[in-house]
XYZ file of C-alpha atoms in Angstrom:
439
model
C 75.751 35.754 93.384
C 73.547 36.911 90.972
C 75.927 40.155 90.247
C 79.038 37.337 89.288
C 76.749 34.926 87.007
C 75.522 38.147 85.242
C 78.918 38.994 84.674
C 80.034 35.979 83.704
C 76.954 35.574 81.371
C 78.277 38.564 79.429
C 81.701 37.240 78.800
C 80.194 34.554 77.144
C 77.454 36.322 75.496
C 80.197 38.766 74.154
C 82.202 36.011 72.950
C 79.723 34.728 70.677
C 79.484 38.177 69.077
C 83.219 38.553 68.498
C 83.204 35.458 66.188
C 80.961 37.845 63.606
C 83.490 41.310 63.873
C 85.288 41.500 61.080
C 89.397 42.449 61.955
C 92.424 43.781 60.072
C 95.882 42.818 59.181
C 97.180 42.551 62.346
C 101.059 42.985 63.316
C 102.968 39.996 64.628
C 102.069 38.189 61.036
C 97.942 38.042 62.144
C 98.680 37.504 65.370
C 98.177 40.485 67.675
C 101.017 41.960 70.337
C 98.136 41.539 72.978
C 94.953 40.767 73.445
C 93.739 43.236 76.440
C 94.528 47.028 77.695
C 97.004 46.021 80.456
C 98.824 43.649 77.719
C 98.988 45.901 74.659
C 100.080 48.916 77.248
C 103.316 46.785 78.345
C 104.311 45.916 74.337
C 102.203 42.449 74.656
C 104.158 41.217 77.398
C 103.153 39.122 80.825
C 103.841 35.503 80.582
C 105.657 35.530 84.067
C 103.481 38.726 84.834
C 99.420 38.180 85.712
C 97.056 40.918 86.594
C 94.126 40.245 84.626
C 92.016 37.482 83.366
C 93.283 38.308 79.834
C 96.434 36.357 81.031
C 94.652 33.250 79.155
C 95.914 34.387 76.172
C 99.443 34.289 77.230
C 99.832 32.118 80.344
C 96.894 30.744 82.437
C 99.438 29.829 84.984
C 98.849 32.999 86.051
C 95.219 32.857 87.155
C 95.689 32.244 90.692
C 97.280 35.893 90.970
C 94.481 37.585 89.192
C 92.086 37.610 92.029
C 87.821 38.030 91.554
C 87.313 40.486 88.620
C 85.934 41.071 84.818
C 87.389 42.859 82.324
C 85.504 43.959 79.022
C 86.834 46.322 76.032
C 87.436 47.409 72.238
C 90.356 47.861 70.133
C 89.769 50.260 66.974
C 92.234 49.356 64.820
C 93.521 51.474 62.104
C 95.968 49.652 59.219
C 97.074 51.377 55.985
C 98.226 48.582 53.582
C 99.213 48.107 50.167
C 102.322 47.968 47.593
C 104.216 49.762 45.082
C 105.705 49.016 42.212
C 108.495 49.688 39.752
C 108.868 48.566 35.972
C 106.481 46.695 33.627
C 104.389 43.707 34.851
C 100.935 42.095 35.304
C 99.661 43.617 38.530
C 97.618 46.347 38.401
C 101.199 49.652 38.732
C 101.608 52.184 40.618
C 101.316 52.880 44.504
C 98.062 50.541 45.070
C 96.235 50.959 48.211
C 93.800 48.719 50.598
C 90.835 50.218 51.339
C 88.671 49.574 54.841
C 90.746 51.245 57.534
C 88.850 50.631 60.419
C 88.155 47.743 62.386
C 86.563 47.243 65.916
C 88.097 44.561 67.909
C 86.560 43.515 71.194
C 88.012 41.548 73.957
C 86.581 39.825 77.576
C 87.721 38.222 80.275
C 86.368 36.713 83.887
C 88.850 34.997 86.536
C 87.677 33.234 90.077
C 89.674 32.134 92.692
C 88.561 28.551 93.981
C 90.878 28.975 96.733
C 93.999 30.183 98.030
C 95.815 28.081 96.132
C 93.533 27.759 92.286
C 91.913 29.521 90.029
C 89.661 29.143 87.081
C 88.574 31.664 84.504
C 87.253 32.336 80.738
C 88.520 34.773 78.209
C 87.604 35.572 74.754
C 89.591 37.617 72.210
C 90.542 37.877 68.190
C 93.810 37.397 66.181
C 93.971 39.689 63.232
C 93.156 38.245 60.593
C 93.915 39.242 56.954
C 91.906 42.084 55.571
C 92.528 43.345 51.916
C 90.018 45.169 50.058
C 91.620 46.891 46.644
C 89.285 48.536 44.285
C 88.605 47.270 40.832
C 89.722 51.081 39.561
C 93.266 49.741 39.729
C 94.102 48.050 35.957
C 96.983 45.904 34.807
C 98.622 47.117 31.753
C 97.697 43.935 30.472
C 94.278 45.007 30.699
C 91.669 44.082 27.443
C 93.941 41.409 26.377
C 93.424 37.537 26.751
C 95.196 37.478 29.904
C 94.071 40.150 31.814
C 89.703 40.440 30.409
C 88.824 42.503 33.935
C 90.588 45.633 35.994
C 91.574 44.639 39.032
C 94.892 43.686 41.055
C 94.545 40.437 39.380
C 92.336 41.208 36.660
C 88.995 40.077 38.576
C 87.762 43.308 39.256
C 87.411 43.771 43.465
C 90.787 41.545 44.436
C 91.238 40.934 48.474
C 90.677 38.519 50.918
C 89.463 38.744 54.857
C 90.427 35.818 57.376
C 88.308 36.426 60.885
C 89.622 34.619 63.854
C 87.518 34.299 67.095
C 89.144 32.756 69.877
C 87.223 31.331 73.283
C 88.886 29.990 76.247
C 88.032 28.591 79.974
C 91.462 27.969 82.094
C 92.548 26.407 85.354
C 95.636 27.158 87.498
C 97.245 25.524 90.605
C 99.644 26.981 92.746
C 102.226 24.582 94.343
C 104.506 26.563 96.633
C 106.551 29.148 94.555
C 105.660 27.112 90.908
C 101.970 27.687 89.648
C 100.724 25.683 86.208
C 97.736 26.481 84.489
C 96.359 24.830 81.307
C 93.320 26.333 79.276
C 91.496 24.534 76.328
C 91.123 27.010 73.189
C 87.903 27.368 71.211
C 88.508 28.677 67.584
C 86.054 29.727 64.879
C 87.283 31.183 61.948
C 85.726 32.675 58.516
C 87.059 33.402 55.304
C 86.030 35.335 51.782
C 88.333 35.666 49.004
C 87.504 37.845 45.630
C 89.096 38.891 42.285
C 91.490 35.623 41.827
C 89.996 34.252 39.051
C 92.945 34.598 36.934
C 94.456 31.688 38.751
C 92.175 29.247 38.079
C 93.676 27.274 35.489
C 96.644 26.807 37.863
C 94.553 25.590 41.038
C 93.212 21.880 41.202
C 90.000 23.089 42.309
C 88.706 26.027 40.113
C 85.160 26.117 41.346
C 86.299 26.396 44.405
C 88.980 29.458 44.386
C 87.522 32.728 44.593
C 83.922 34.593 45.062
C 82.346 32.526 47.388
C 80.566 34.022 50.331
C 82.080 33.650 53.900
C 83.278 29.745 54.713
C 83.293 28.793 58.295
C 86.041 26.743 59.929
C 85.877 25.625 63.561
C 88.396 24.239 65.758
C 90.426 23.439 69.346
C 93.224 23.149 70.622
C 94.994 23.841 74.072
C 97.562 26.804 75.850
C 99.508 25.508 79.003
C 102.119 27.291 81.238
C 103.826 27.725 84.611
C 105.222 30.529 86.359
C 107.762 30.199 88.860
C 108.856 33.074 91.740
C 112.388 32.921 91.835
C 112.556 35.555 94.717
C 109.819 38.227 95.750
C 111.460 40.197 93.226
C 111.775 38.567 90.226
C 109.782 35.850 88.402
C 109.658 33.516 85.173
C 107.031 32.168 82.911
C 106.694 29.973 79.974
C 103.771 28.878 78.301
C 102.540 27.664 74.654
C 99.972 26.850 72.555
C 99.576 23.801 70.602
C 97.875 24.298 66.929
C 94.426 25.082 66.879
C 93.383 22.226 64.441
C 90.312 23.536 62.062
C 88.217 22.270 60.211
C 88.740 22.731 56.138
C 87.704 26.055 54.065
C 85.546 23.537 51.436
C 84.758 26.463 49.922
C 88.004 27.341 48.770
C 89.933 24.144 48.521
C 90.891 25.124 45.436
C 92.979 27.631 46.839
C 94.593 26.950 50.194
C 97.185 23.699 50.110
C 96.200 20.565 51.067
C 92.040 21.128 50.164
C 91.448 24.152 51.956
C 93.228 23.092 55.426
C 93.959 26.614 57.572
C 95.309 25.478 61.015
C 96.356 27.836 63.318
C 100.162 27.562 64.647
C 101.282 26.692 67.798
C 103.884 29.342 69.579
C 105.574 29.586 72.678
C 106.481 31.825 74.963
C 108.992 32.630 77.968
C 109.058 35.848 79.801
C 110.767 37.519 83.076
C 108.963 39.927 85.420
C 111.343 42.000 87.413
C 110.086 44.250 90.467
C 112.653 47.278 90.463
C 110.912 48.903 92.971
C 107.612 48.445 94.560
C 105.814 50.535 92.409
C 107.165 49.548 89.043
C 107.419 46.383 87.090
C 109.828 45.335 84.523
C 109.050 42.744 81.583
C 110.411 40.979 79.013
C 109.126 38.131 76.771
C 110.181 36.443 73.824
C 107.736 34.453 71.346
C 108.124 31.909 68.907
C 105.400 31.349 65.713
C 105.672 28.888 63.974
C 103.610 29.554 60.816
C 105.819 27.319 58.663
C 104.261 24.214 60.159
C 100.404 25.405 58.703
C 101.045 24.579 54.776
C 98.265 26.839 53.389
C 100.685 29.532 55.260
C 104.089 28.410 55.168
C 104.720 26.691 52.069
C 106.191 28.454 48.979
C 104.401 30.590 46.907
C 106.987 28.832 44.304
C 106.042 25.408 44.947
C 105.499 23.453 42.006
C 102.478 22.301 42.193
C 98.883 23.368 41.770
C 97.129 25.799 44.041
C 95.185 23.326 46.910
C 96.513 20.257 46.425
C 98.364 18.127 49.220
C 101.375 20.306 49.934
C 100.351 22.630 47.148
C 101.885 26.587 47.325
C 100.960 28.372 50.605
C 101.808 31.951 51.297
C 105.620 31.458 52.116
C 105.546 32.521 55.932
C 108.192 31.589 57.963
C 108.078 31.122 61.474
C 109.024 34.379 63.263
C 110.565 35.384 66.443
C 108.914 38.608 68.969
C 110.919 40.079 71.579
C 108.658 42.450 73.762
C 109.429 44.825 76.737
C 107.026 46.747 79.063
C 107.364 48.787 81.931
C 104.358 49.119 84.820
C 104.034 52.163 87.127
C 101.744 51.731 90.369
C 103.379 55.077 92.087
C 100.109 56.872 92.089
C 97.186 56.446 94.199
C 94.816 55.859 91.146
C 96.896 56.095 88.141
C 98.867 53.329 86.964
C 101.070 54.134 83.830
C 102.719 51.485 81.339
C 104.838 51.462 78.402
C 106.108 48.954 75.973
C 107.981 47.929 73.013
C 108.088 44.893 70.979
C 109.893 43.615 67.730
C 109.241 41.139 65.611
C 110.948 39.746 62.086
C 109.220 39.510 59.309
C 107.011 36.540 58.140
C 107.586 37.150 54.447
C 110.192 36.647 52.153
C 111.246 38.578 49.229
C 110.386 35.736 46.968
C 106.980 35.892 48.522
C 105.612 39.455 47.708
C 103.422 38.756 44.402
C 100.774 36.406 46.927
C 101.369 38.470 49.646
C 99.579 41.406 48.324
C 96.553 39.786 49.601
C 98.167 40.212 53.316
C 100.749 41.922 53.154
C 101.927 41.462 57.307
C 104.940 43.320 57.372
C 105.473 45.925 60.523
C 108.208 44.871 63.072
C 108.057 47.788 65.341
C 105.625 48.248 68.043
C 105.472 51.191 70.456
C 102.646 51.458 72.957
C 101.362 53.170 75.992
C 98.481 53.048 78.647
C 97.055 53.535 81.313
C 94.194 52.741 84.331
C 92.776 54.994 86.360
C 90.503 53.881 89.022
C 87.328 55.610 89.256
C 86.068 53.494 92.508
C 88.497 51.142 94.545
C 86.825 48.068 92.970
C 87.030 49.344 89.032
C 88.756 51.234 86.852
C 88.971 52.159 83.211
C 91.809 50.969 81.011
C 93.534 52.729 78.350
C 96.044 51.686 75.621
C 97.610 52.768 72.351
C 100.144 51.134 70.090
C 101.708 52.483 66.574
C 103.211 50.428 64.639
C 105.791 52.718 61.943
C 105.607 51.810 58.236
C 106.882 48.025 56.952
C 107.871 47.311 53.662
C 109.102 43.940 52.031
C 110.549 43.997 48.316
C 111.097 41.317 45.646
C 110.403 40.568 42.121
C 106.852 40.045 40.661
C 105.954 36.327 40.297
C 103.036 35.722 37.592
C 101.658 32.075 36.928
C 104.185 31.998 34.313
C 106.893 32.545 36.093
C 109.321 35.382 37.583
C 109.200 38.820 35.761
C 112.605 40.373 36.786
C 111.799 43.747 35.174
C 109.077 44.848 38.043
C 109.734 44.967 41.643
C 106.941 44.717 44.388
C 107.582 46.770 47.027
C 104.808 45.217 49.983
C 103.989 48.189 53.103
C 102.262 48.062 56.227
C 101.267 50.983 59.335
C 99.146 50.607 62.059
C 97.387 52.359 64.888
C 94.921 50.934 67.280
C 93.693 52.254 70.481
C 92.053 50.527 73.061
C 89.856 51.401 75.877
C 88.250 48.883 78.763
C 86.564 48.573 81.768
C 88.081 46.333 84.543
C 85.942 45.389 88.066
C 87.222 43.903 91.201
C 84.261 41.919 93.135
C 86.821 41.498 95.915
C 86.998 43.916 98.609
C 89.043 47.021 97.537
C 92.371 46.067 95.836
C 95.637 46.787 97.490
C 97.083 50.285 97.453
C 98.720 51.217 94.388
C 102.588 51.522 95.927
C 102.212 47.308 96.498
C 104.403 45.050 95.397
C 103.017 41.855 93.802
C 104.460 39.673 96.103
């Protein structure tokens, strides 16, 4: 007893750290293709597909097929972000790169049968974010004059911002027969810095409160619920969503995000199928919906006309976006299990969009990814994952303050590569042989 409240105590107590790491721009817009090992090694996949308690973050229906275990890891993820550009204009020319290339990501998760038939369990993971950190070397060629006094991307010297999103979450599932629904309440806490904006001041309602503050806080809650349904002892279905995570304002800079610093974080949904080809290996496929157009700090028009953080003021002009994601699961061996995955997403921003969007410039679509576990003991295992995400890029015409500038084109990019490694124990006697079917 004392083993599984230590355990548990860690989860938590690792939590609370997570909401201090500092992540990157992440891929599906700043929401990540998965949140564990086993779920980035299938392309983010699972909602009709549970194995580990990290299935809060995509279904918590599937808790009662987890079993008694923890699992506890790291992401290091590597983006290389930035733009290029082509004929005169006010940003700072040339091919402009982010620095800070390195983040660590961690991740948790604990999951407890009640009984045969429920479940409860915590998890705690991070979106994200939006990371950009450009050097003040980079200078406008409007650079000494009365519209451009600093260097800078925007003329205020070290231009970037860096969004941190900390999620913590305690679920509950039922089975009923073949159908099992599971609901989980969502924890958020988010912080936020911006730098180098000043040059937009005049044109946001709240000057003071814009740029070069120190990190804001911004808590917040909201809920994920799901079912998953076995169709046959083959083949399943899942669906599950997440309402927004409502958060408190960014007071800090309310001069800069619409409607006085609100930063909600959107709802999606998601609906997947598990297929069981053959005992040993496991077929996925999920699709997700996000729908960042509902959060108007994110989704409204960097054209709108109106000034920056005022009711329905200019957002970053994200639309909602649509991921389909495939994964494959081997349990052939007696201690290896091999996966491999694949997801695509379209892109959040628009070509009118790409002047703002230097500060996150989210645009990868393709995600390959690979992993594995290897059990050391019958009870744990270590957990292994990559994903690389090939090169992004988003073009449009430069949009100043003043309005468009059709004689320089923005060209926004985005690569990643992350690799994760975790540890995953099994307090329940040993597991079943690898060569089991689910069901």
């Amino acid at each position: 007893m004392d083993r599984q409240k230590s355990a548990a105590a860690a989860v938590l107590i690792l939590g609370a750290l997570l909401v201090s790491t500092r992540l990157a721009q992440a891929t599906e817009g700043y929401f990540l293709e998965g949140y564990g090992a086993r779920e980035k090694g299938v392309g983010g996949a699972g909602a009709a597909d549970s194995r580990d308690p990290l299935a809060l973050s995509i279904n918590p229906a599937g808790l009662v097929d987890v079993g008694h275990q923890y699992t506890l890891g790291l992401t290091a993820f590597s983006p290389d972000r930035g733009y290029w550009t082509s004929g005169p204009g006010f940003v700072a020319p040339g091919h402009v790169e982010s620095g800070r290339n390195l983040f660590p990501i961690p991740y948790g998760g604990y999951t407890r049968p009640i009984d045969q038939q429920s479940a409860w369990g915590v998890a705690f993971y991070g979106n994200g974010g939006m990371n950009t950190t450009y050097s003040p070397n980079y200078t406008s060629q409007f650079f000494v004059s009365p519209f451009c006094p600093q260097t800078g991307v925007f003329c205020g010297r070290n231009a970037g911002v860096d969004l941190n999103q900390a999620f913590i979450t305690a679920g509950y599932a039922q089975r009923f027969g073949n159908l099992s629904i599971g609901f989980a309440p969502v924890l958020a806490v988010q912080i936020f810095k911006a730098r180098g904006l000043a040059i937009f001041g005049p044109f946001s309602s709240a000057p003071g409160q814009l740029t070069d503050h120190s990190y804001n806080w911004s808590v917040g809650a909201g809920v994920r619920a799901g079912l998953q349904y076995r169709v046959t002892d083959k083949f399943r279905i899942g669906v599950a969503g997440s309402s927004p995570i409502w958060m408190s304002p960014f007071e800090n800079y309310k001069g800069l995000f619409a409607n006085q610093g609100d930063f909600d974080i959107p709802a999606n949904i998601t609906a997947g199928v598990a297929y069981d080809a053959l005992p040993t290996l496991t077929l996925l496929a999920d699709w997700k919906h996000i729908f960042y157009s509902q959060v108007p700090s994110v989704g409204n028009p960097t054209t709108q006309p109106f000034q920056l953080g005022v009711m329905n003021g200019p957002g970053f002009g994200w639309r909602d976006i649509d991921v389909i994601k495939l994964g494959a699961e081997y349990r052939g061996f007696e201690k290896l299990t091999l996966r491999a995955g694949y997801s695509y997403n379209s892109s959040p921003i628009r070509s009118r969009d790409v002047t703002l969007n230097i500060l996150a410039p989210a645009v990868t679509q393709h995600h390959i990814s690979g992993g594995l576990s290897y059990n050391l003991t019958p009870s744990s295992s270590i957990d292994i994952a990559a994903v690389v995400s090939p090169q992004g890029t988003v073009s449009g015409i430069e949009r100043t303050p003043l309005g468009p500038n059709p004689l320089r084109t923005i060209t926004l990019y985005l690569n990643t590569f992350e690799i994760t490694a975790g540890w995953t124990h099994r307090f329940d006697a040993a597991p079943a042989p690898a060569i089991a079917a689910k069901y």
